[in-house]
Coordinates of N, CA, C and O in Angstrom, one line a residue:
M1 N -12.4 9.4 -34.0 CA -11.1 10.0 -33.5 C -10.1 8.9 -33.4 O -10.3 7.9 -32.7
T2 N -8.9 9.1 -34.0 CA -7.9 8.1 -33.8 C -6.8 8.6 -32.9 O -6.6 9.8 -32.8
V3 N -6.3 7.7 -32.1 CA -5.2 8.1 -31.2 C -3.9 7.5 -31.7 O -3.8 6.3 -31.9
E4 N -3.0 8.4 -31.9 CA -1.7 7.9 -32.3 C -0.9 7.5 -31.1 O -0.8 8.2 -30.1
T5 N -0.2 6.4 -31.2 CA 0.7 5.9 -30.1 C 2.1 5.8 -30.7 O 2.3 5.5 -31.9
T6 N 3.0 6.2 -29.9 CA 4.4 6.1 -30.3 C 5.1 5.1 -29.3 O 4.7 5.0 -28.2
D7 N 6.0 4.4 -29.9 CA 6.7 3.5 -29.0 C 7.6 4.3 -28.1 O 8.1 5.3 -28.4
P8 N 7.7 3.8 -26.8 CA 8.6 4.5 -25.9 C 10.0 4.4 -26.3 O 10.4 3.4 -27.1
P9 N 10.9 5.3 -25.9 CA 12.3 5.2 -26.3 C 12.9 4.0 -25.7 O 12.5 3.4 -24.7
R10 N 13.9 3.5 -26.4 CA 14.6 2.2 -26.0 C 16.0 2.6 -25.8 O 16.6 3.4 -26.4
I11 N 16.6 1.9 -24.8 CA 18.0 2.2 -24.4 C 18.8 0.9 -24.3 O 18.3 -0.2 -24.2
D12 N 20.1 1.1 -24.3 CA 21.0 -0.1 -24.1 C 20.9 -0.5 -22.6 O 21.1 0.3 -21.7
P13 N 20.5 -1.7 -22.3 CA 20.3 -2.1 -20.9 C 21.6 -2.2 -20.1 O 21.5 -2.2 -18.9
R14 N 22.7 -2.1 -20.7 CA 24.0 -2.1 -20.0 C 24.2 -0.8 -19.3 O 24.9 -0.7 -18.3
G15 N 23.7 0.3 -19.9 CA 23.9 1.6 -19.4 C 23.4 1.8 -17.9 O 24.1 2.2 -17.1
P16 N 22.1 1.4 -17.7 CA 21.6 1.5 -16.3 C 22.4 0.7 -15.3 O 22.6 1.0 -14.1
R17 N 22.9 -0.5 -15.8 CA 23.7 -1.3 -14.9 C 25.1 -0.6 -14.5 O 25.5 -0.7 -13.4
V18 N 25.7 0.0 -15.5 CA 26.9 0.7 -15.2 C 26.6 1.9 -14.2 O 27.3 2.1 -13.3
G19 N 25.6 2.6 -14.5 CA 25.1 3.7 -13.7 C 24.8 3.2 -12.2 O 25.2 3.9 -11.3
A20 N 24.2 2.1 -12.1 CA 23.9 1.5 -10.8 C 25.2 1.1 -10.1 O 25.3 1.3 -8.9
G21 N 26.2 0.7 -10.8 CA 27.5 0.4 -10.2 C 28.1 1.6 -9.6 O 28.6 1.6 -8.5
I22 N 28.1 2.7 -10.4 CA 28.7 3.9 -9.9 C 27.9 4.4 -8.7 O 28.5 4.8 -7.6
T23 N 26.6 4.4 -8.8 CA 25.7 4.9 -7.7 C 25.9 4.0 -6.4 O 26.0 4.5 -5.3
A24 N 26.1 2.7 -6.6 CA 26.3 1.8 -5.5 C 27.6 2.1 -4.8 O 27.6 2.1 -3.5
L25 N 28.6 2.4 -5.5 CA 29.9 2.8 -4.9 C 29.7 4.1 -4.1 O 30.2 4.1 -2.9
L26 N 29.1 5.1 -4.6 CA 28.9 6.3 -3.8 C 28.0 6.1 -2.6 O 28.3 6.6 -1.5
L27 N 27.0 5.2 -2.7 CA 26.1 4.9 -1.6 C 26.9 4.2 -0.5 O 26.6 4.4 0.7
A28 N 27.8 3.3 -0.9 CA 28.6 2.5 0.0 C 29.5 3.5 0.8 O 29.6 3.3 2.1
V29 N 30.0 4.5 0.2 CA 30.8 5.5 0.9 C 29.9 6.2 1.9 O 30.3 6.4 3.1
V30 N 28.7 6.6 1.6 CA 27.8 7.2 2.5 C 27.6 6.3 3.7 O 27.6 6.8 4.9
V31 N 27.3 5.0 3.5 CA 27.1 4.1 4.6 C 28.3 4.0 5.5 O 28.2 4.0 6.7
L32 N 29.5 3.9 4.9 CA 30.7 3.8 5.6 C 31.0 5.1 6.4 O 31.6 5.0 7.5
I33 N 30.7 6.2 5.9 CA 31.0 7.5 6.6 C 30.1 7.6 7.8 O 30.5 8.1 8.8
G34 N 28.8 7.1 7.7 CA 27.9 7.1 8.8 C 27.1 8.4 8.9 O 27.1 9.2 8.0
P35 N 26.5 8.6 10.0 CA 25.6 9.8 10.2 C 26.4 11.1 10.4 O 26.4 11.6 11.5
T36 N 27.0 11.6 9.4 CA 27.8 12.8 9.4 C 27.3 13.8 8.3 O 26.7 13.4 7.4
T37 N 27.8 15.0 8.5 CA 27.5 16.0 7.4 C 28.1 15.7 6.1 O 27.4 15.8 5.1
P38 N 29.4 15.2 6.0 CA 29.9 14.8 4.7 C 29.1 13.7 4.1 O 28.9 13.7 2.8
A39 N 28.6 12.7 4.8 CA 27.7 11.7 4.3 C 26.4 12.3 3.7 O 25.9 11.9 2.7
L40 N 25.9 13.3 4.5 CA 24.6 13.9 4.0 C 24.9 14.7 2.7 O 24.1 14.6 1.8
V41 N 26.0 15.3 2.6 CA 26.3 16.1 1.4 C 26.4 15.1 0.2 O 25.9 15.3 -0.9
L42 N 27.1 14.0 0.4 CA 27.3 13.0 -0.7 C 25.9 12.4 -1.0 O 25.6 12.2 -2.2
L43 N 25.1 12.1 0.0 CA 23.8 11.5 -0.3 C 22.9 12.6 -1.1 O 22.2 12.2 -2.0
T44 N 23.1 13.8 -0.8 CA 22.4 14.9 -1.5 C 22.9 14.9 -3.0 O 22.0 15.0 -3.9
V45 N 24.1 14.7 -3.2 CA 24.6 14.6 -4.6 C 24.0 13.4 -5.3 O 23.6 13.5 -6.5
V46 N 24.0 12.3 -4.7 CA 23.4 11.1 -5.2 C 21.9 11.3 -5.5 O 21.4 11.0 -6.6
A47 N 21.2 11.9 -4.6 CA 19.7 12.1 -4.8 C 19.5 13.1 -6.0 O 18.7 12.8 -6.8
L48 N 20.3 14.1 -6.1 CA 20.2 15.0 -7.2 C 20.5 14.4 -8.5 O 20.0 14.7 -9.6
S49 N 21.4 13.4 -8.5 CA 21.8 12.6 -9.7 C 20.6 11.8 -10.2 O 20.6 11.5 -11.4
F50 N 19.6 11.5 -9.3 CA 18.5 10.7 -9.8 C 17.4 11.6 -10.5 O 16.6 11.1 -11.2
V51 N 17.5 12.9 -10.3 CA 16.5 13.8 -10.9 C 16.4 13.7 -12.4 O 15.3 13.4 -12.9
P52 N 17.5 13.9 -13.1 CA 17.3 13.8 -14.6 C 16.9 12.4 -15.0 O 16.2 12.2 -16.0
G53 N 17.3 11.3 -14.3 CA 16.9 10.0 -14.6 C 15.4 9.7 -14.4 O 14.8 9.0 -15.2
A54 N 14.9 10.4 -13.4 CA 13.5 10.2 -13.1 C 12.6 11.0 -14.1 O 11.5 10.6 -14.4
V55 N 13.2 12.1 -14.6 CA 12.4 12.9 -15.6 C 12.5 12.3 -17.0 O 11.6 12.2 -17.7
R56 N 13.8 12.0 -17.4 CA 14.0 11.6 -18.8 C 14.5 10.2 -19.0 O 14.6 9.7 -20.1
G57 N 14.9 9.5 -18.0 CA 15.5 8.2 -18.1 C 17.0 8.2 -17.7 O 17.6 9.2 -17.7
P58 N 17.5 7.0 -17.4 CA 18.9 6.9 -16.9 C 19.9 7.4 -17.9 O 21.0 7.8 -17.5
Q59 N 19.6 7.4 -19.2 CA 20.5 7.9 -20.2 C 20.8 9.4 -20.0 O 21.7 9.9 -20.5
A60 N 19.9 10.1 -19.3 CA 20.1 11.5 -19.1 C 20.9 11.9 -17.9 O 21.2 13.1 -17.6
T61 N 21.4 10.9 -17.1 CA 22.2 11.2 -15.9 C 23.6 11.4 -16.3 O 24.1 11.0 -17.3
W62 N 24.4 11.9 -15.3 CA 25.9 12.0 -15.6 C 26.5 10.6 -15.7 O 27.4 10.3 -16.4
Q63 N 25.9 9.6 -15.0 CA 26.4 8.2 -15.1 C 26.1 7.7 -16.5 O 26.9 6.9 -17.0
G64 N 24.9 8.0 -17.0 CA 24.6 7.6 -18.4 C 25.5 8.3 -19.4 O 25.9 7.6 -20.4
W65 N 25.9 9.5 -19.1 CA 26.9 10.2 -20.0 C 28.3 9.4 -20.0 O 28.9 9.2 -21.0
L66 N 28.7 9.0 -18.7 CA 29.9 8.3 -18.6 C 29.9 7.0 -19.4 O 30.8 6.6 -20.1
F67 N 28.7 6.3 -19.3 CA 28.5 5.0 -20.0 C 28.7 5.3 -21.5 O 29.4 4.6 -22.2
R68 N 27.9 6.3 -22.0 CA 27.9 6.6 -23.5 C 29.3 7.0 -24.0 O 29.7 6.6 -25.1
T69 N 30.0 7.7 -23.1 CA 31.3 8.3 -23.6 C 32.5 7.3 -23.4 O 33.3 7.2 -24.3
L70 N 32.5 6.6 -22.2 CA 33.7 5.9 -21.9 C 33.5 4.3 -22.1 O 34.5 3.7 -22.4
V71 N 32.3 3.8 -21.9 CA 32.1 2.4 -21.9 C 31.5 1.9 -23.2 O 32.0 1.0 -23.8
R72 N 30.4 2.5 -23.6 CA 29.7 2.0 -24.8 C 30.5 1.9 -26.0 O 30.4 0.9 -26.8
P73 N 31.4 2.9 -26.3 CA 32.2 2.7 -27.6 C 33.1 1.5 -27.6 O 33.5 1.1 -28.7
R74 N 33.4 0.9 -26.4 CA 34.3 -0.2 -26.4 C 33.5 -1.6 -26.4 O 34.1 -2.6 -26.3
L75 N 32.2 -1.5 -26.5 CA 31.4 -2.7 -26.4 C 30.7 -3.0 -27.8 O 30.5 -2.1 -28.6
A76 N 30.4 -4.3 -28.0 CA 29.6 -4.6 -29.2 C 28.2 -4.1 -29.0 O 27.8 -3.9 -27.8
P77 N 27.4 -4.0 -30.0 CA 26.0 -3.5 -29.9 C 25.3 -4.5 -29.0 O 25.6 -5.7 -29.0
P78 N 24.3 -4.0 -28.2 CA 23.6 -5.0 -27.3 C 22.7 -5.9 -28.2 O 22.2 -5.5 -29.3
P79 N 22.4 -7.1 -27.7 CA 21.5 -8.0 -28.5 C 20.1 -7.4 -28.7 O 19.5 -7.6 -29.7
E80 N 19.6 -6.6 -27.7 CA 18.4 -5.9 -27.8 C 18.4 -4.7 -26.9 O 19.1 -4.6 -26.0
L81 N 17.5 -3.8 -27.3 CA 17.3 -2.6 -26.5 C 16.1 -2.8 -25.5 O 15.3 -3.6 -25.8
E82 N 16.1 -2.0 -24.4 CA 15.0 -2.1 -23.5 C 14.2 -0.8 -23.4 O 14.7 0.3 -23.7
D83 N 12.9 -1.0 -23.1 CA 12.0 0.1 -22.8 C 12.6 1.0 -21.7 O 13.0 0.5 -20.7
V84 N 12.6 2.3 -21.9 CA 13.1 3.2 -20.9 C 12.2 3.4 -19.7 O 12.7 3.8 -18.6
R85 N 10.9 3.1 -19.8 CA 10.0 3.4 -18.7 C 10.3 2.7 -17.4 O 10.3 3.3 -16.4
P86 N 10.6 1.3 -17.4 CA 10.9 0.7 -16.1 C 12.2 1.3 -15.5 O 12.2 1.6 -14.3
P87 N 13.3 1.5 -16.2 CA 14.5 2.2 -15.5 C 14.2 3.6 -15.1 O 14.7 4.0 -14.1
R88 N 13.4 4.3 -15.8 CA 13.0 5.7 -15.4 C 12.2 5.6 -14.1 O 12.5 6.4 -13.2
F89 N 11.3 4.7 -14.0 CA 10.6 4.5 -12.7 C 11.6 4.1 -11.6 O 11.4 4.6 -10.5
A90 N 12.5 3.3 -11.9 CA 13.5 2.9 -10.9 C 14.3 4.1 -10.4 O 14.6 4.2 -9.2
Q91 N 14.6 5.0 -11.3 CA 15.3 6.3 -11.0 C 14.4 7.1 -10.0 O 14.9 7.7 -9.1
T92 N 13.1 7.1 -10.3 CA 12.2 7.8 -9.4 C 12.2 7.2 -8.0 O 12.2 7.9 -7.0
V93 N 12.2 5.8 -7.9 CA 12.2 5.2 -6.6 C 13.5 5.5 -5.9 O 13.5 5.8 -4.7
G94 N 14.6 5.5 -6.6 CA 15.9 5.9 -6.0 C 15.9 7.3 -5.5 O 16.4 7.6 -4.4
L95 N 15.2 8.2 -6.3 CA 15.1 9.6 -5.8 C 14.3 9.7 -4.6 O 14.6 10.5 -3.6
V96 N 13.2 9.0 -4.5 CA 12.3 9.0 -3.3 C 13.1 8.5 -2.1 O 13.0 9.1 -1.0
V97 N 13.8 7.4 -2.2 CA 14.5 6.8 -1.1 C 15.6 7.7 -0.6 O 15.7 8.0 0.6
T98 N 16.5 8.1 -1.5 CA 17.6 8.9 -1.1 C 17.1 10.3 -0.7 O 17.6 11.0 0.2
G99 N 16.1 10.8 -1.4 CA 15.5 12.1 -1.1 C 14.9 12.1 0.3 O 15.1 13.1 1.1
A100 N 14.3 11.0 0.8 CA 13.8 11.0 2.2 C 15.0 11.1 3.1 O 14.9 11.8 4.2
G101 N 16.1 10.4 2.8 CA 17.3 10.5 3.7 C 17.8 11.9 3.7 O 18.3 12.4 4.8
V102 N 17.8 12.5 2.6 CA 18.4 13.9 2.5 C 17.5 14.9 3.3 O 18.0 15.7 4.1
V103 N 16.2 14.8 3.1 CA 15.3 15.7 3.9 C 15.4 15.4 5.4 O 15.5 16.4 6.1
A104 N 15.5 14.2 5.8 CA 15.6 13.9 7.2 C 17.0 14.4 7.7 O 17.0 15.0 8.8
G105 N 18.0 14.2 6.9 CA 19.3 14.6 7.3 C 19.4 16.1 7.5 O 19.9 16.6 8.5
W106 N 18.9 16.9 6.5 CA 19.0 18.3 6.6 C 18.0 18.8 7.7 O 18.2 19.9 8.2
A107 N 17.0 18.0 8.1 CA 16.1 18.4 9.2 C 16.8 18.1 10.5 O 16.2 18.4 11.6
G108 N 17.9 17.5 10.5 CA 18.6 17.2 11.8 C 18.7 15.8 12.2 O 19.4 15.4 13.2
A109 N 18.1 14.9 11.5 CA 18.1 13.5 11.8 C 19.2 12.8 11.0 O 18.9 12.0 10.0
L110 N 20.4 13.0 11.3 CA 21.5 12.5 10.5 C 21.6 10.9 10.6 O 22.1 10.3 9.7
A111 N 21.0 10.4 11.6 CA 21.0 8.9 11.7 C 20.2 8.2 10.6 O 20.5 7.1 10.2
V112 N 19.3 8.9 9.9 CA 18.6 8.4 8.8 C 19.4 8.3 7.6 O 19.2 7.4 6.7
V113 N 20.4 9.1 7.4 CA 21.2 9.2 6.2 C 21.8 7.9 5.8 O 21.6 7.4 4.7
P114 N 22.6 7.2 6.7 CA 23.1 5.9 6.2 C 22.1 4.8 6.0 O 22.3 3.9 5.2
W115 N 21.0 4.9 6.7 CA 19.9 3.9 6.5 C 19.3 4.1 5.1 O 19.1 3.1 4.4
A116 N 19.0 5.3 4.7 CA 18.4 5.6 3.4 C 19.5 5.1 2.3 O 19.1 4.5 1.3
A117 N 20.7 5.5 2.6 CA 21.8 5.1 1.6 C 21.9 3.6 1.5 O 22.1 3.0 0.5
G118 N 21.8 2.9 2.7 CA 21.8 1.4 2.7 C 20.7 0.8 1.9 O 21.0 -0.2 1.1
L119 N 19.5 1.3 2.0 CA 18.4 0.8 1.2 C 18.6 1.0 -0.3 O 18.5 0.0 -1.1
A120 N 19.0 2.2 -0.6 CA 19.3 2.4 -2.0 C 20.5 1.6 -2.5 O 20.5 1.2 -3.7
F121 N 21.5 1.4 -1.7 CA 22.7 0.6 -2.0 C 22.3 -0.8 -2.4 O 22.8 -1.3 -3.4
V122 N 21.4 -1.4 -1.6 CA 21.0 -2.8 -1.9 C 20.4 -2.8 -3.3 O 20.8 -3.7 -4.1
A123 N 19.5 -1.9 -3.6 CA 18.9 -1.9 -5.0 C 19.9 -1.7 -6.1 O 19.9 -2.4 -7.1
A124 N 20.8 -0.7 -5.9 CA 21.8 -0.4 -6.9 C 22.8 -1.5 -7.1 O 23.1 -1.9 -8.2
A125 N 23.2 -2.1 -6.0 CA 24.2 -3.3 -6.1 C 23.5 -4.5 -6.8 O 24.2 -5.1 -7.5
L126 N 22.3 -4.8 -6.5 CA 21.6 -5.9 -7.2 C 21.5 -5.6 -8.7 O 21.8 -6.5 -9.5
N127 N 21.2 -4.4 -9.0 CA 21.1 -4.1 -10.5 C 22.5 -4.2 -11.1 O 22.7 -4.8 -12.2
A128 N 23.5 -3.7 -10.4 CA 24.9 -3.6 -11.0 C 25.5 -5.0 -11.1 O 26.2 -5.3 -12.1
T129 N 25.3 -5.9 -10.1 CA 26.0 -7.2 -10.1 C 25.2 -8.3 -10.8 O 25.8 -9.1 -11.5
V130 N 23.9 -8.4 -10.6 CA 23.2 -9.5 -11.2 C 22.1 -9.1 -12.2 O 21.3 -9.9 -12.7
G131 N 21.9 -7.7 -12.4 CA 21.0 -7.3 -13.3 C 19.5 -7.3 -12.8 O 18.6 -7.2 -13.6
L132 N 19.3 -7.4 -11.5 CA 18.0 -7.4 -11.0 C 17.7 -5.9 -10.6 O 18.2 -5.4 -9.6
C133 N 16.8 -5.3 -11.3 CA 16.4 -3.9 -11.1 C 15.1 -3.9 -10.3 O 14.0 -4.2 -10.8
L134 N 15.2 -3.7 -9.0 CA 14.0 -3.7 -8.1 C 13.0 -2.7 -8.5 O 11.8 -3.0 -8.6
G135 N 13.4 -1.5 -8.9 CA 12.5 -0.5 -9.3 C 11.8 -0.9 -10.6 O 10.6 -0.6 -10.8
C136 N 12.5 -1.5 -11.5 CA 11.9 -2.0 -12.8 C 10.8 -3.0 -12.5 O 9.8 -3.0 -13.1
E137 N 11.2 -3.9 -11.5 CA 10.2 -5.0 -11.2 C 8.9 -4.4 -10.5 O 7.8 -4.8 -10.8
L138 N 9.1 -3.3 -9.7 CA 8.0 -2.6 -9.2 C 7.1 -2.0 -10.3 O 5.9 -2.0 -10.2
Y139 N 7.8 -1.4 -11.2 CA 7.1 -0.8 -12.4 C 6.2 -1.9 -13.1 O 5.0 -1.7 -13.4
L140 N 6.8 -3.0 -13.4 CA 6.1 -4.1 -14.1 C 5.0 -4.6 -13.3 O 3.9 -5.0 -13.8
L141 N 5.2 -4.8 -12.0 CA 4.1 -5.2 -11.1 C 3.0 -4.3 -11.1 O 1.8 -4.7 -11.2
G142 N 3.3 -3.0 -11.1 CA 2.2 -2.0 -11.1 C 1.4 -2.0 -12.4 O 0.2 -1.8 -12.4
R143 N 2.1 -2.3 -13.5 CA 1.5 -2.4 -14.8 C 0.5 -3.6 -14.8 O -0.6 -3.5 -15.4
R144 N 1.0 -4.7 -14.2 CA 0.1 -5.9 -14.2 C -1.1 -5.7 -13.3 O -2.2 -6.3 -13.6
L145 N -1.0 -5.0 -12.2 CA -2.0 -4.8 -11.3 C -3.0 -3.7 -11.7 O -4.2 -3.7 -11.2
R146 N -2.6 -2.8 -12.6 CA -3.5 -1.7 -13.1 C -4.5 -2.3 -14.0 O -4.3 -3.1 -14.9
P147 N -5.8 -1.9 -13.8 CA -6.8 -2.4 -14.7 C -6.6 -1.9 -16.1 O -6.2 -0.7 -16.3
S148 N -6.9 -2.7 -17.0 CA -6.6 -2.3 -18.4 C -7.7 -1.3 -18.9 O -8.8 -1.4 -18.5
A149 N -7.2 -0.4 -19.7 CA -8.2 0.6 -20.3 C -8.9 -0.1 -21.4 O -8.3 -0.7 -22.3
R150 N -10.2 0.1 -21.4 CA -11.0 -0.5 -22.5 C -11.6 0.5 -23.4 O -12.0 1.6 -23.1

């Protein structure tokens, strides 16, 4: 029995960085607003924005659409494309962190909202400014720690 393998989809690595910049800006607003209902609503929007990215990759988000539509046409082709799996995992981590803040906030613990946004902000800002994707690094660490299939 032969098993066919297909290469994972590859994406322009600049797209997730642009998306992270947009997300970082929104998360900064949540932190600045503080533990309020408007902050909770905005964090809910951010968390929901991670859903398509966690399922299909960052290119499936509205931030990915903005990159493809407004930014990418103005840039030279990237030197290389990257595997979509680490950024997709990073989107999942973002969903978990912001989702925890959303669940806590809607349960009445509004004080959690800016803390969750702050944690997610650090990760998004690092990705946007210096290209360090913490979720991607977690994905790669998990791959290294997982026993190889024989």
